């Protein structure tokens, strides 16, 4: 039992901080990556049934603009993690929607397992699956269209911005790998 609690002490050192240049490039990437998705959402789709901006995009922005070398931030993980999780989230809602507490847990747990199995682990994917379950009626009405709009389309826009912004800076390179 003491070994169990010993693990909670940690043991590694905290990673070093980043310089001002890295902070500035992260900010610029996130700003430029979220802007086109938000513009589409608020100026073109706000009156219709489509949703274009979902919360998990903010978490993806942290990874693809703020932690560009992380394996979790690479294109395979970004695109695959969101798409797989979106499919699972919609399926969970459609199968278990009468018990949303069960659908929510099933969607997130299954999304993590599927992302592990496909080498597409991307933490915001768990939120994408959860949003498909706990989202508004507008999200639920999309059905599997949710996978393409907003998820895939938004992720592709953010990926294009990441490829441009992260490779302008001499100190950055993105991606580390594609597949």
C-alpha positions as a printed Julia matrix, in Angstrom:
179×3 Matrix{Float64}:
   0.0    0.0     0.0
   2.84   2.42    0.69
   4.15   1.83   -2.86
   0.77   3.03   -4.09
   1.11   6.33   -2.18
   4.82   6.64   -3.03
   3.88   6.95   -6.7
   1.89  10.11   -5.87
   5.05  11.97   -4.82
   6.21  12.28   -8.4
   9.9   11.98   -9.06
  10.77  13.86  -12.19
  11.62  17.51  -12.56
   9.26  20.11  -13.9
  10.11  21.0   -17.51
  11.9   24.33  -18.07
   9.91  27.42  -18.98
   9.81  28.8   -22.51
  11.16  32.12  -23.77
   9.21  35.16  -24.91
   9.61  34.25  -28.59
   7.98  30.86  -28.05
   5.14  32.45  -26.09
   4.6   35.02  -28.85
   4.55  32.39  -31.63
   2.11  30.25  -29.61
  -0.18  33.23  -29.12
  -0.03  34.22  -32.79
  -0.71  30.66  -33.96
  -3.67  30.21  -31.64
  -5.1   33.61  -32.58
  -4.77  33.0   -36.31
  -5.96  29.39  -36.01
  -9.14  30.14  -34.1
 -10.1   33.29  -36.05
 -11.18  31.62  -39.33
 -13.19  28.96  -37.51
 -14.83  31.57  -35.26
 -15.58  33.85  -38.24
 -17.29  30.99  -40.06
 -19.27  30.17  -36.94
 -20.43  33.69  -36.06
 -20.79  35.26  -39.51
 -22.01  32.43  -41.72
 -23.6   29.74  -39.56
 -24.92  31.51  -36.48
 -28.49  31.68  -37.81
 -28.64  28.16  -39.23
 -28.5   24.71  -37.75
 -24.77  24.29  -38.29
 -22.23  24.83  -35.55
 -18.67  25.55  -36.52
 -16.83  26.31  -33.29
 -16.61  23.74  -30.51
 -14.78  23.91  -27.2
 -12.3   21.17  -27.95
 -10.72  23.36  -30.65
  -9.33  25.57  -27.89
  -7.54  22.6   -26.37
  -6.22  21.58  -29.79
  -4.89  25.11  -30.24
  -2.84  24.68  -27.05
  -1.21  21.6   -28.52
  -0.68  22.52  -32.17
   0.45  26.11  -31.51
   1.86  25.83  -27.97
   3.41  22.36  -27.86
   4.3   21.8   -31.5
   6.85  19.03  -30.84
   4.49  16.94  -28.72
   3.51  13.62  -30.32
  -0.05  14.48  -29.3
   0.05  17.61  -31.48
   1.02  15.98  -34.77
  -1.37  15.96  -37.77
  -2.22  12.26  -37.44
  -3.24  12.81  -33.82
  -5.02  16.1   -34.47
  -7.16  14.88  -37.37
  -7.52  11.23  -36.41
  -8.16  11.92  -32.74
 -10.95  14.4   -33.44
 -12.62  12.42  -36.23
 -12.58   9.07  -34.42
 -13.83  10.69  -31.24
 -16.59  12.55  -33.07
 -17.88   9.31  -34.63
 -17.84   7.61  -31.24
 -19.53  10.55  -29.54
 -22.37  10.69  -32.06
 -22.85   6.91  -31.93
 -22.89   6.98  -28.11
 -25.56   9.7   -28.13
 -27.69   7.85  -30.67
 -27.44   4.51  -28.83
 -27.5    5.69  -25.21
 -29.01   9.18  -25.37
 -31.87   8.22  -23.04
 -29.23   7.83  -20.31
 -26.91  10.79  -21.0
 -24.75  10.06  -17.94
 -23.94   6.64  -19.42
 -23.55   7.98  -22.97
 -21.06  10.63  -21.75
 -18.87   8.14  -19.88
 -19.06   5.6   -22.7
 -18.17   8.19  -25.36
 -15.08   9.52  -23.58
 -13.77   6.12  -22.45
 -14.3    4.56  -25.87
 -12.74   7.54  -27.64
  -9.59   7.2   -25.51
  -9.38   3.47  -26.21
  -9.91   3.97  -29.95
  -7.33   6.76  -30.13
  -4.8    4.56  -28.31
  -5.52   1.63  -30.64
  -5.1    3.8   -33.76
  -2.09   5.81  -32.52
  -4.11   9.01  -32.76
  -4.22  10.01  -29.09
  -5.15  13.7   -28.95
  -6.57  14.81  -25.57
  -9.07  17.3   -27.06
 -10.62  14.32  -28.86
 -12.13  13.27  -25.53
 -13.88  16.64  -25.38
 -15.06  16.26  -28.98
 -16.7   12.95  -28.06
 -18.21  14.47  -24.92
 -19.58  17.5   -26.78
 -21.43  15.15  -29.14
 -23.27  13.82  -26.07
 -23.72  16.86  -23.81
 -23.95  19.45  -26.6
 -27.06  21.42  -27.43
 -29.98  20.2   -29.49
 -28.31  21.95  -32.41
 -25.35  19.56  -32.06
 -27.61  16.52  -31.68
 -29.61  17.41  -34.81
 -26.39  17.27  -36.86
 -26.08  13.53  -36.28
 -23.01  12.17  -38.06
 -22.72  15.43  -40.0
 -21.04  16.61  -36.76
 -18.0   14.58  -37.84
 -17.59  16.73  -40.98
 -19.06  20.06  -39.76
 -17.7   21.32  -37.43
 -15.09  18.73  -36.5
 -13.19  17.74  -39.66
 -13.55  21.1   -41.4
 -12.44  23.06  -38.34
  -9.5   20.74  -37.7
  -8.29  21.04  -41.3
  -8.41  24.84  -41.1
  -6.45  24.81  -37.84
  -3.94  22.35  -39.31
  -3.3   24.58  -42.33
  -2.68  27.57  -40.05
  -0.35  25.45  -37.89
   1.67  24.4   -40.94
   2.13  28.03  -41.99
   2.66  29.79  -38.65
   4.79  27.12  -36.99
   7.2   27.01  -39.93
   7.68  30.78  -40.25
   9.67  30.92  -37.01
  13.27  29.69  -37.33
  13.04  27.98  -33.95
   9.99  25.9   -34.89
   9.22  23.02  -37.22
   5.83  21.43  -37.7
   5.03  18.64  -38.05
   7.53  16.3   -36.49
   5.84  13.51  -38.46
   2.69  13.08  -40.53
   1.61   9.47  -40.09
